[in-house]
CSV table of C-alpha atoms and ligand atoms in Angstrom, one decimal:
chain,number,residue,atom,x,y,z
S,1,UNK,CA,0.0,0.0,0.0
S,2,UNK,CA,1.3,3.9,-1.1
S,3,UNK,CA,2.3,5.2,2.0
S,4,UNK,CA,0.1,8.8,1.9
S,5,UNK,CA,2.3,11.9,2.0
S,6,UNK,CA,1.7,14.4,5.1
S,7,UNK,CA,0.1,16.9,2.3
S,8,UNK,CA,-2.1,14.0,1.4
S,9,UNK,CA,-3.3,13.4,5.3
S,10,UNK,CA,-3.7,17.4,5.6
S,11,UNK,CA,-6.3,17.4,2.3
S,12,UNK,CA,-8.2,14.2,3.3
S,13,UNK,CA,-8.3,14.9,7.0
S,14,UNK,CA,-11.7,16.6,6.4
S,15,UNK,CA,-14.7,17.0,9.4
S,16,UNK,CA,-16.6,13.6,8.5
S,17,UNK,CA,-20.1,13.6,9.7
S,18,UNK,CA,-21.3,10.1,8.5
S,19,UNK,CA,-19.8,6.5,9.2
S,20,UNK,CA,-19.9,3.1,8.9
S,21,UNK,CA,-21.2,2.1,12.2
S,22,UNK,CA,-20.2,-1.2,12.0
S,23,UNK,CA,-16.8,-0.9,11.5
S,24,UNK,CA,-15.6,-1.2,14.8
S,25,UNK,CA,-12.4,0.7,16.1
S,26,UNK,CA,-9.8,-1.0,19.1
S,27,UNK,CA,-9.2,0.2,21.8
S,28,UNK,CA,-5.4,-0.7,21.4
S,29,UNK,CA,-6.4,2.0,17.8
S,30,UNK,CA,-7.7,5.1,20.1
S,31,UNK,CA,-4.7,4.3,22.5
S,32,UNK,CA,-2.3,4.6,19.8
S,33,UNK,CA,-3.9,7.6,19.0
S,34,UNK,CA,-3.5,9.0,22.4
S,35,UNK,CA,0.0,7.9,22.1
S,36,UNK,CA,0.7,10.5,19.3
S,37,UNK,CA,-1.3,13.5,21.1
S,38,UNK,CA,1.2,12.6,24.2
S,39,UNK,CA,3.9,13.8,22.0
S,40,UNK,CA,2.9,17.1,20.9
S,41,UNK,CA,3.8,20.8,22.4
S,42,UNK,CA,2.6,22.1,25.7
S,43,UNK,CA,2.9,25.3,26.9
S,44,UNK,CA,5.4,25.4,29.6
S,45,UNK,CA,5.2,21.9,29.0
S,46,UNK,CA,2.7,21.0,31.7
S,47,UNK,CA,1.0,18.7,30.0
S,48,UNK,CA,-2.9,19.0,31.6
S,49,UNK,CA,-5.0,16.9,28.7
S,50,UNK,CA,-6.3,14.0,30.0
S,51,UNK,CA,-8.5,11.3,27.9
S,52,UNK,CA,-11.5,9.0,27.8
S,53,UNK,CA,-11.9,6.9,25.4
S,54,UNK,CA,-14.8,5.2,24.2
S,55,UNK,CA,-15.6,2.0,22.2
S,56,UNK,CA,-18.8,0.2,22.7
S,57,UNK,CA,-22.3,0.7,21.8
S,58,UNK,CA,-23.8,2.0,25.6
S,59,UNK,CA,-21.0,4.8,26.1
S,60,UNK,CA,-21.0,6.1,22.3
S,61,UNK,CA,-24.4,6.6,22.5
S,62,UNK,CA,-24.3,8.7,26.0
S,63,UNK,CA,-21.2,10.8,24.3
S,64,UNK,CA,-23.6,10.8,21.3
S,65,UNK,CA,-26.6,12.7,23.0
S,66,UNK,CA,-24.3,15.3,24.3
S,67,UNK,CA,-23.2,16.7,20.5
S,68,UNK,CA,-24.4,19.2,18.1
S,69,UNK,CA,-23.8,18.0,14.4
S,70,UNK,CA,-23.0,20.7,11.5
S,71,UNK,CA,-25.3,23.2,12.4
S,72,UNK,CA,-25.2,24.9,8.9
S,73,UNK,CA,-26.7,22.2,7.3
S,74,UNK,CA,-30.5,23.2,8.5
S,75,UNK,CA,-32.9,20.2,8.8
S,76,UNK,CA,-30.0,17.5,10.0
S,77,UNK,CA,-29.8,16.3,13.4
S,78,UNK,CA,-26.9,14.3,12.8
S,79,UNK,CA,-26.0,10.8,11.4
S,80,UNK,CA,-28.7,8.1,11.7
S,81,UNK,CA,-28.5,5.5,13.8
S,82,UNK,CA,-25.9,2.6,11.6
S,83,UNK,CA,-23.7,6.3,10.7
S,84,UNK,CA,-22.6,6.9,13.7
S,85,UNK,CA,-19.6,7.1,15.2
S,86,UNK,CA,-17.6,4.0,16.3
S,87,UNK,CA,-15.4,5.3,18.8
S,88,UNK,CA,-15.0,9.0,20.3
S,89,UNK,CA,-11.8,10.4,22.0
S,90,UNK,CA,-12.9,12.9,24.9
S,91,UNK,CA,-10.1,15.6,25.3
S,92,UNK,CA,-10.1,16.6,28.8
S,93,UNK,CA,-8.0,19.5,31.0
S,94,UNK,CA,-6.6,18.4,34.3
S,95,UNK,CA,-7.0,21.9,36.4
S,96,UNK,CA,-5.3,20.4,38.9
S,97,UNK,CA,-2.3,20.5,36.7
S,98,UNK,CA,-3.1,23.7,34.9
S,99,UNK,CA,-5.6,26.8,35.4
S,100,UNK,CA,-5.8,27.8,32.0
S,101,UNK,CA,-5.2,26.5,29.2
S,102,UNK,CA,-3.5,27.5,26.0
S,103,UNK,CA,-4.0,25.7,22.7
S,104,UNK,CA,-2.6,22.3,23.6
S,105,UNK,CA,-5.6,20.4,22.9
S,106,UNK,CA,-6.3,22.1,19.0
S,107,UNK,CA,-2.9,20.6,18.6
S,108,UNK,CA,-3.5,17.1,20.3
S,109,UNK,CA,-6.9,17.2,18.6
S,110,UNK,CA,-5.6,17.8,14.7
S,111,UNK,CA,-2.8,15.0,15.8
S,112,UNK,CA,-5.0,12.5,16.7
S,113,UNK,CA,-6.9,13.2,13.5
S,114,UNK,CA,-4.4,13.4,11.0
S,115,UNK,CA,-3.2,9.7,13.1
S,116,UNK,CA,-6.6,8.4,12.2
S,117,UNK,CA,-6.3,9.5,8.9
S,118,UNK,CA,-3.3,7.4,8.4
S,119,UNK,CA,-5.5,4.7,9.4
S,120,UNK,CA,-8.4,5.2,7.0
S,121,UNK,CA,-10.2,6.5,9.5
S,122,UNK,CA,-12.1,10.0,9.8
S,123,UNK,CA,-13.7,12.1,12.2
S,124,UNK,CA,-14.8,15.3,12.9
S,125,UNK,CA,-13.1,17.6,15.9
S,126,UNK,CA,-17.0,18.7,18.2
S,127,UNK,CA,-16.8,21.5,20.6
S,128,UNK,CA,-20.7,22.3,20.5
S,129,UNK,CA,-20.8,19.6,23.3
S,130,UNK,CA,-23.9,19.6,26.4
S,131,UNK,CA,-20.7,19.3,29.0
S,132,UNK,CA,-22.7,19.0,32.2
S,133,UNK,CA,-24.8,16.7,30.2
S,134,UNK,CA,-21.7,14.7,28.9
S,135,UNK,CA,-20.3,15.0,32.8
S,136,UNK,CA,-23.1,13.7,34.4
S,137,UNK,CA,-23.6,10.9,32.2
S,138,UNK,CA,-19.9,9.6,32.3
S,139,UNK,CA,-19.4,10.5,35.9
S,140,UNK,CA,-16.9,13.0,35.0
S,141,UNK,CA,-14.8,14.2,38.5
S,142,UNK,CA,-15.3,18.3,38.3
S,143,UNK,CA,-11.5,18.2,38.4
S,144,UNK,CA,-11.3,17.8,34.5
S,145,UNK,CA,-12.5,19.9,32.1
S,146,UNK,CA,-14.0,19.1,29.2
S,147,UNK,CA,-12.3,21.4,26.1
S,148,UNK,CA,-13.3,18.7,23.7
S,149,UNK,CA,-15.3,15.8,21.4
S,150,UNK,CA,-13.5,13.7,18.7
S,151,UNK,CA,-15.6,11.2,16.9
S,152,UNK,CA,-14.1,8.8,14.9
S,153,UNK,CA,-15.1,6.3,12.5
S,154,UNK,CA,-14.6,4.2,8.6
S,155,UNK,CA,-15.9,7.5,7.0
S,156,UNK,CA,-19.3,6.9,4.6
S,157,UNK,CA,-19.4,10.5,3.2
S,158,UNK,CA,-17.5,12.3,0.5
S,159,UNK,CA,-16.3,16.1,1.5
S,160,UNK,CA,-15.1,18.0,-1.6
S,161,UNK,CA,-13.3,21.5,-0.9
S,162,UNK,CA,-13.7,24.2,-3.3
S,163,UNK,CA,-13.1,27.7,-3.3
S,164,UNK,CA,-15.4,30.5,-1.6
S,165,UNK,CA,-17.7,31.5,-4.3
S,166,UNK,CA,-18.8,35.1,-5.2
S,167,UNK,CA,-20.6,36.0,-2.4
S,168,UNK,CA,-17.4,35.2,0.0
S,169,UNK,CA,-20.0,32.7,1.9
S,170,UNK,CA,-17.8,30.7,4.0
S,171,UNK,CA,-20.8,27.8,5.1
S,172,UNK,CA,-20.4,24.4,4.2
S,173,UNK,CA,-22.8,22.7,2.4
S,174,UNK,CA,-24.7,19.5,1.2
S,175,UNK,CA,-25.4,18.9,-2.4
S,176,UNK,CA,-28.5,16.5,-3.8
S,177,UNK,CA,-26.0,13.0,-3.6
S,178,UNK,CA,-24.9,14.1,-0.1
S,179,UNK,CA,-21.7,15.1,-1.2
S,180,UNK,CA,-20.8,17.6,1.6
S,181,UNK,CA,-19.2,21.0,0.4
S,182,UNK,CA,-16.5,23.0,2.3
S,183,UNK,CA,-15.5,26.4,1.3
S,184,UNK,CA,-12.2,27.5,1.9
S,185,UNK,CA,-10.2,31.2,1.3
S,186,UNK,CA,-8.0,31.0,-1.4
S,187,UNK,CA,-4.1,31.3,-0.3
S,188,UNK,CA,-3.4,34.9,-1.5
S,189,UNK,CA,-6.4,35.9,0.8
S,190,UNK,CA,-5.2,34.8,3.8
S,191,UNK,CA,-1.1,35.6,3.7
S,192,UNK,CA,-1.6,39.1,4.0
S,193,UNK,CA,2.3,40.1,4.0
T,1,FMN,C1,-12.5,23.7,17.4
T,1,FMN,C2,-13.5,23.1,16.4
T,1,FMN,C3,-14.8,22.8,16.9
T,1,FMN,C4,-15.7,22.2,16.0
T,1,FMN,N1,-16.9,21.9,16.5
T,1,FMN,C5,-17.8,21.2,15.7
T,1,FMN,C6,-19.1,20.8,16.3
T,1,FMN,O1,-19.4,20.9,17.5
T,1,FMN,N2,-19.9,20.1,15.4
T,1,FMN,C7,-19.6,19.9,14.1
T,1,FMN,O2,-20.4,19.3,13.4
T,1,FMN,N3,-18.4,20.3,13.6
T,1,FMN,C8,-17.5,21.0,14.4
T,1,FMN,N4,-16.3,21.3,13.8
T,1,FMN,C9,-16.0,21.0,12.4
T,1,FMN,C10,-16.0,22.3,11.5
T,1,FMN,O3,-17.4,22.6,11.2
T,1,FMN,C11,-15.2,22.0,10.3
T,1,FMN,O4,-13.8,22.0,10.6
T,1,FMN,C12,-15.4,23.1,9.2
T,1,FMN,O5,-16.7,23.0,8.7
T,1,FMN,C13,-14.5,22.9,8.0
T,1,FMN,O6,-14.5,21.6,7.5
T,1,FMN,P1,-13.2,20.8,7.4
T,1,FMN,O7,-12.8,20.3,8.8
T,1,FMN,O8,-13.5,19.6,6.5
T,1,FMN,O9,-12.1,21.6,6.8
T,1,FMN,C14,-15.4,21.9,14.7
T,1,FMN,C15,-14.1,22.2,14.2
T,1,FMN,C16,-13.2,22.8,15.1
T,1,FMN,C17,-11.8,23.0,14.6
C-alpha cells in the first residue's frame, strides 16, 4: 500500500459527519492515538489533557446525545443510527495541573486526526458539546474539564473542498448526492504580508 504523504493526510483529514457504524475501532487504535497526542507541544510543557476513550455501543451513544452536528446544514440532526460514530476520543484539562489552558488540545486534537487519517479512519473535531450533560452521564470528576469531542469512524461521506464562491460565503454545504461541500479562502487571501 502507497504510504500517503503528510500533504495528502492534511487534504483528506476533512470534518466527517457520517460513518460506517459497524466498523468497529480498538481500543489498542484510540490508545495509539492517544500515544501520538502525548507527544505534541505544551505550553510550559505542563501537560494538563487527560482522555477518555470510548468503544462500545452503551457509552458512544451517551457521548452521542451530548453533541451538536453541523449546524449549517438546517434540517439535520446528525448521522442516523448505523452512521454513527464508532469510537469518540474525549479531550479533557486536568485543572489540577493547569488553570488555564493554551491551545494544547487544538494541537492534540488535529494529531490525533491526522493519526486516524493514516489509518483510513475519519472524524470530525466537536466542541458544541452539552458538558454538564456529557459529565453527568460519564461521571466526570469536576476536576477535569472538558475542552473537547473527537468522533471517529470508517468514513461513509465524500467532502469536496472548493473555493469561496462570489458572495465570500464561507458555510459548508450538502449537495443533492450528499456530497458535503467545504468552502475554503484562497491562499493569497489569507497571507496578508
Ligand atoms: C474547534 C472546532 C470545533 C468544532 N466543533 C464542531 C461541532 O461541534 N460540530 C460539528 O459538526 N463540527 C464541528 N467542527 C468542524 C467544523 O465545522 C469544520 O472543521 C469546518 O466545517 C471545516 O471543514 P473541514 O474540517 O473539513 O475543513 C469543529 C471544528 C473545530 C476546529
Amino acid at each position: 500500500m502507497k504510504t500517503k504523504s503528510f500533504a495528502d493526510l492534511v487534504r483528506e483529514n476533512r470534518s466527517r459527519r457520517r460513518f460506517y457504524q459497524d466498523v468497529s475501532i480498538e481500543l489498542e487504535t484510540l490508545k495509539e492515538l492517544v500515544g501520538l497526542a502525548r507527544l505534541t507541544p505544551s505550553a510550559r510543557n505542563q501537560q494538563p489533557l487527560k482522555y477518555i476513550l470510548s468503544n462500545t455501543a452503551e457509552k458512544n451513544a451517551k457521548i452521542f446525545s451530548c453533541l451538536s452536528w453541523a449546524l449549517d446544514i438546517k434540517g439535520w440532526g446528525g448521522p442516523a443510527e448505523g452512521e454513527r460514530p464508532s469510537a469518540y476520543i474525549i479531550i479533557l484539562s486536568d485543572t489540577e495541573i493547569a488553570k488555564t489552558m493554551g491551545c494544547d488540545h487544538g494541537i492534540a486534537a488535529q494529531t490525533i486526526m491526522l493519526g486516524a487519517v493514516e489509518k483510513g479512519l475519519g472524524g470530525c473535531i466537536m466542541a458544541l458539546v452539552k458538558k454538564e450533560q456529557l459529565r453527568e452521564l460519564l461521571a466526570i470528576p469536576g476536576r477535569y474539564e472538558i475542552l473537547l469531542v473527537l468522533a471517529l469512524g470508517k468514513p461513509k461521506e465524500q467532502v469536496i473542498i472548493e473555493p469561496l464562491g462570489k458572495s465570500g460565503d464561507i458555510k459548508y454545504w450538502r449537495d443533492s448526492l450528499g456530497l458535503h461541500h467545504v468552502p475554503k479562502r484562497a491562499l493569497d487571501d489569507i497571507i496578508i504580508g
